[in-house]
Amino acid sequence: QVQVVESGGGLVQAGGSLTLSCVASGRTFKSFTAGWFRQAPGKEREFVASSSCRGSNTNYTDSVKGRISISRDNGENTVFLQMNSQKVADAAVYYCVARHWTRTEWDYWGRGTQVAIVS
């Protein structure tokens, strides 16, 4: 079992930056792929970014490429989402997710952290 807890959400101006953190506990985090999803009001939850176990491979949804970066520190069991050049469309609840590298489904979800963007 893995527990993931997000932090770092808040209010940011459009064009600004924000970094989200996600701390995992319970098992060997370096065996887990990690990522982020988000859900804006009235919209479906969408994939944002993911990182392989060692962070060597990352994936992003097209709308955030070049502005948002995922990274991880396995020694601290932490995944980060660095968000730059924030747009109003980035406002959402951001969820940290994890799955064992042998799995294809995201098995572990955090409760989410709210990101609000003001123009």
Backbone as CSV, one residue per row, in Angstrom:
resi,resn,N_x,N_y,N_z,CA_x,CA_y,CA_z,C_x,C_y,C_z
1,GLN,0.840,-1.187,0.000,0.000,0.000,0.000,0.885,1.251,0.000
2,VAL,0.444,2.252,-0.747,1.158,3.522,-0.823,0.176,4.638,-0.510
3,GLN,0.606,5.566,0.294,-0.187,6.769,0.531,0.556,7.948,-0.077
4,VAL,-0.185,8.793,-0.763,0.403,9.987,-1.353,-0.352,11.204,-0.874
5,VAL,0.392,12.223,-0.506,-0.199,13.442,0.041,0.386,14.643,-0.683
6,GLU,-0.488,15.427,-1.284,-0.068,16.609,-2.017,-0.003,17.826,-1.119
7,SER,0.799,18.779,-1.547,0.847,20.085,-0.887,1.346,21.105,-1.896
8,GLY,1.206,22.370,-1.527,1.757,23.422,-2.366,0.751,24.184,-3.198
9,GLY,-0.496,23.770,-3.182,-1.495,24.498,-3.938,-1.744,25.872,-3.348
10,GLY,-2.395,26.718,-4.131,-2.695,28.058,-3.647,-3.138,28.941,-4.772
11,LEU,-3.041,30.229,-4.520,-3.460,31.243,-5.469,-2.225,31.835,-6.138
12,VAL,-2.252,31.914,-7.451,-1.126,32.467,-8.195,-1.648,33.336,-9.325
13,GLN,-0.903,34.354,-9.649,-1.291,35.219,-10.758,-0.974,34.547,-12.087
14,ALA,-1.768,34.860,-13.082,-1.480,34.361,-14.428,-0.070,34.815,-14.819
15,GLY,0.668,33.863,-15.385,2.056,34.145,-15.734,3.040,33.785,-14.643
16,GLY,2.514,33.517,-13.468,3.373,33.195,-12.333,3.725,31.726,-12.262
17,SER,4.375,31.370,-11.146,4.863,30.004,-10.970,4.399,29.433,-9.644
18,LEU,4.326,28.123,-9.618,3.926,27.415,-8.410,4.508,26.018,-8.474
19,THR,4.938,25.512,-7.335,5.462,24.149,-7.288,4.621,23.305,-6.338
20,LEU,4.126,22.210,-6.847,3.387,21.259,-6.029,4.319,20.139,-5.596
21,SER,4.068,19.618,-4.425,4.858,18.493,-3.909,3.926,17.354,-3.546
22,CYS,4.462,16.163,-3.621,3.701,14.976,-3.257,4.630,14.020,-2.527
23,VAL,4.309,13.743,-1.289,5.124,12.826,-0.495,4.437,11.471,-0.426
24,ALA,5.195,10.441,-0.731,4.662,9.078,-0.724,5.197,8.315,0.475
25,SER,4.399,7.450,0.998,4.836,6.636,2.128,4.232,5.251,2.013
26,GLY,4.850,4.319,2.675,4.276,2.988,2.758,5.092,1.898,2.090
27,ARG,5.683,2.192,0.950,6.476,1.169,0.281,7.654,1.823,-0.419
28,THR,8.443,1.046,-1.086,9.616,1.551,-1.777,9.185,2.390,-2.964
29,PHE,9.299,3.689,-2.801,8.768,4.595,-3.800,9.495,4.491,-5.124
30,LYS,10.753,4.122,-5.096,11.507,4.060,-6.345,11.021,2.963,-7.275
31,SER,10.142,2.111,-6.811,9.533,1.085,-7.657,8.221,1.540,-8.268
32,PHE,7.886,2.799,-8.041,6.586,3.301,-8.480,6.722,4.401,-9.505
33,THR,5.966,4.275,-10.569,5.757,5.386,-11.478,4.853,6.394,-10.765
34,ALA,5.114,7.676,-10.970,4.315,8.703,-10.299,3.850,9.735,-11.309
35,GLY,2.802,10.433,-10.960,2.285,11.428,-11.890,1.311,12.380,-11.247
36,TRP,0.740,13.220,-12.096,-0.236,14.206,-11.671,-1.404,14.225,-12.653
37,PHE,-2.581,14.346,-12.082,-3.802,14.599,-12.826,-4.384,15.905,-12.302
38,ARG,-5.344,16.450,-13.026,-6.044,17.630,-12.534,-7.489,17.595,-12.983
39,GLN,-8.317,18.295,-12.224,-9.728,18.397,-12.569,-10.209,19.802,-12.289
40,ALA,-10.659,20.460,-13.332,-11.221,21.802,-13.204,-12.728,21.687,-13.013
41,PRO,-13.351,22.691,-12.426,-14.800,22.659,-12.206,-15.562,22.412,-13.499
42,GLY,-16.451,21.441,-13.482,-17.273,21.151,-14.643,-16.574,20.386,-15.746
43,LYS,-15.342,19.997,-15.498,-14.598,19.276,-16.528,-14.168,17.904,-16.014
44,GLU,-13.834,17.042,-16.948,-13.358,15.722,-16.567,-11.916,15.806,-16.075
45,ARG,-11.574,14.849,-15.248,-10.206,14.778,-14.768,-9.282,14.440,-15.937
46,GLU,-8.139,15.085,-15.987,-7.225,14.858,-17.092,-5.803,14.609,-16.600
47,PHE,-5.085,13.829,-17.372,-3.682,13.556,-17.106,-2.870,14.817,-17.359
48,VAL,-1.898,15.062,-16.489,-1.013,16.214,-16.651,0.405,15.770,-16.988
49,ALA,0.982,14.931,-16.136,2.376,14.538,-16.324,2.654,13.254,-15.564
50,SER,3.712,12.548,-16.004,4.136,11.354,-15.281,5.644,11.213,-15.363
51,SER,6.165,10.477,-14.394,7.605,10.235,-14.313,7.843,8.762,-14.077
52,SER,8.813,8.202,-14.788,9.184,6.816,-14.555,9.830,6.696,-13.180
53,CYS,10.121,5.468,-12.790,10.590,5.201,-11.434,11.828,6.015,-11.051
54,ARG,12.750,6.128,-11.966,13.989,6.854,-11.671,13.988,8.268,-12.221
55,GLY,12.862,8.631,-12.857,12.745,9.981,-13.382,13.374,10.181,-14.743
56,SER,13.832,9.109,-15.367,14.525,9.253,-16.645,13.562,9.474,-17.801
57,ASN,12.336,9.037,-17.644,11.324,9.223,-18.682,10.148,10.002,-18.110
58,THR,9.749,11.032,-18.826,8.607,11.834,-18.405,7.643,11.999,-19.573
59,ASN,6.394,12.209,-19.242,5.358,12.440,-20.239,4.477,13.591,-19.795
60,TYR,3.982,14.342,-20.765,3.148,15.507,-20.466,1.978,15.566,-21.428
61,THR,0.876,16.096,-20.944,-0.195,16.413,-21.860,0.225,17.631,-22.678
62,ASP,-0.265,17.716,-23.898,0.221,18.745,-24.821,0.052,20.165,-24.282
63,SER,-1.023,20.418,-23.565,-1.330,21.783,-23.146,-0.359,22.341,-22.111
64,VAL,0.471,21.483,-21.505,1.396,21.964,-20.482,2.853,21.851,-20.899
65,LYS,3.112,21.272,-22.042,4.496,21.076,-22.474,5.212,22.420,-22.587
66,GLY,6.409,22.461,-22.040,7.193,23.679,-22.065,6.924,24.611,-20.906
67,ARG,5.871,24.356,-20.160,5.530,25.215,-19.018,5.556,24.471,-17.682
68,ILE,5.302,23.204,-17.717,5.203,22.408,-16.491,6.210,21.277,-16.554
69,SER,6.838,21.019,-15.424,7.890,20.008,-15.367,7.684,19.110,-14.151
70,ILE,7.792,17.803,-14.359,7.690,16.850,-13.263,9.092,16.343,-12.919
71,SER,9.337,16.197,-11.643,10.605,15.656,-11.193,10.362,14.890,-9.899
72,ARG,11.381,14.145,-9.467,11.195,13.370,-8.248,12.514,13.225,-7.510
73,ASP,12.390,13.041,-6.207,13.526,12.781,-5.338,13.203,11.497,-4.589
74,ASN,13.693,10.387,-5.090,13.350,9.101,-4.479,13.924,8.953,-3.068
75,GLY,14.991,9.666,-2.799,15.533,9.623,-1.449,14.596,10.241,-0.428
76,GLU,13.776,11.158,-0.891,12.801,11.825,-0.030,11.375,11.361,-0.320
77,ASN,11.237,10.358,-1.212,9.904,9.854,-1.579,8.971,10.980,-2.018
78,THR,9.488,11.879,-2.801,8.727,13.067,-3.174,8.722,13.275,-4.682
79,VAL,7.569,13.668,-5.178,7.413,14.050,-6.579,7.018,15.527,-6.609
80,PHE,7.574,16.246,-7.581,7.297,17.673,-7.704,6.627,17.962,-9.050
81,LEU,5.843,19.003,-9.053,5.290,19.517,-10.302,5.566,21.006,-10.319
82,GLN,6.548,21.395,-11.119,6.918,22.796,-11.253,6.075,23.404,-12.368
83,MET,5.281,24.394,-12.012,4.371,24.999,-12.981,4.765,26.438,-13.215
84,ASN,5.134,26.768,-14.413,5.536,28.119,-14.806,4.552,28.686,-15.825
85,SER,4.629,29.981,-16.003,3.779,30.661,-17.003,2.333,30.207,-16.875
86,GLN,1.839,30.275,-15.660,0.507,29.765,-15.385,-0.570,30.490,-16.178
87,LYS,-1.532,29.705,-16.665,-2.675,30.234,-17.383,-3.935,30.017,-16.551
88,VAL,-4.951,30.800,-16.845,-6.223,30.634,-16.151,-6.736,29.208,-16.337
89,ALA,-6.471,28.628,-17.494,-6.918,27.270,-17.786,-6.227,26.219,-16.923
90,ASP,-5.158,26.589,-16.236,-4.463,25.632,-15.366,-5.135,25.498,-13.999
91,ALA,-6.075,26.364,-13.705,-6.758,26.304,-12.418,-7.533,24.992,-12.285
92,ALA,-7.275,24.276,-11.207,-7.897,22.959,-11.019,-7.471,22.399,-9.671
93,VAL,-8.069,21.289,-9.325,-7.544,20.488,-8.217,-6.542,19.515,-8.818
94,TYR,-5.348,19.510,-8.277,-4.277,18.659,-8.785,-4.116,17.445,-7.878
95,TYR,-4.081,16.277,-8.499,-3.984,15.021,-7.771,-2.665,14.316,-8.081
96,CYS,-2.007,13.899,-7.048,-0.816,13.075,-7.194,-1.256,11.614,-7.320
97,VAL,-0.593,10.888,-8.207,-0.939,9.484,-8.420,0.323,8.642,-8.458
98,ALA,0.145,7.358,-8.200,1.283,6.438,-8.241,0.807,5.044,-8.614
99,ARG,1.696,4.297,-9.216,1.411,2.895,-9.510,2.737,2.145,-9.523
100,HIS,2.681,0.890,-9.157,3.886,0.068,-9.245,4.282,-0.007,-10.715
101,TRP,5.568,-0.114,-10.985,6.018,-0.065,-12.365,5.460,-1.201,-13.211
102,THR,5.003,-2.286,-12.580,4.434,-3.405,-13.319,2.965,-3.197,-13.679
103,ARG,2.373,-2.143,-13.133,0.951,-1.883,-13.324,0.712,-0.858,-14.423
104,THR,-0.482,-0.920,-15.000,-0.865,0.072,-16.004,-1.913,1.039,-15.472
105,GLU,-2.575,0.677,-14.408,-3.592,1.546,-13.810,-2.984,2.343,-12.658
106,TRP,-3.460,3.583,-12.509,-3.019,4.389,-11.379,-3.786,3.898,-10.151
107,ASP,-3.108,3.221,-9.280,-3.765,2.592,-8.137,-3.885,3.502,-6.922
108,TYR,-2.996,4.461,-6.812,-2.946,5.285,-5.609,-3.140,6.758,-5.974
109,TRP,-4.065,7.367,-5.256,-4.432,8.757,-5.510,-4.389,9.542,-4.211
110,GLY,-3.910,10.782,-4.326,-4.009,11.673,-3.190,-5.365,12.342,-3.161
111,ARG,-5.567,13.180,-2.161,-6.856,13.873,-2.019,-6.912,15.149,-2.835
112,GLY,-5.802,15.590,-3.337,-5.798,16.751,-4.198,-5.393,18.032,-3.486
113,THR,-4.867,18.951,-4.270,-4.531,20.282,-3.778,-5.024,21.290,-4.799
114,GLN,-5.652,22.345,-4.316,-6.306,23.308,-5.184,-5.321,24.349,-5.698
115,VAL,-5.385,24.593,-7.003,-4.602,25.670,-7.615,-5.576,26.642,-8.259
116,ALA,-5.520,27.899,-7.850,-6.374,28.942,-8.409,-5.499,29.968,-9.111
117,ILE,-5.938,30.431,-10.243,-5.184,31.393,-11.049,-6.003,32.675,-11.169
118,VAL,-5.385,33.784,-10.881,-6.051,35.074,-11.045,-5.397,35.822,-12.194
119,SER,-6.223,36.418,-13.024,-5.704,37.154,-14.190,-5.474,38.614,-13.849
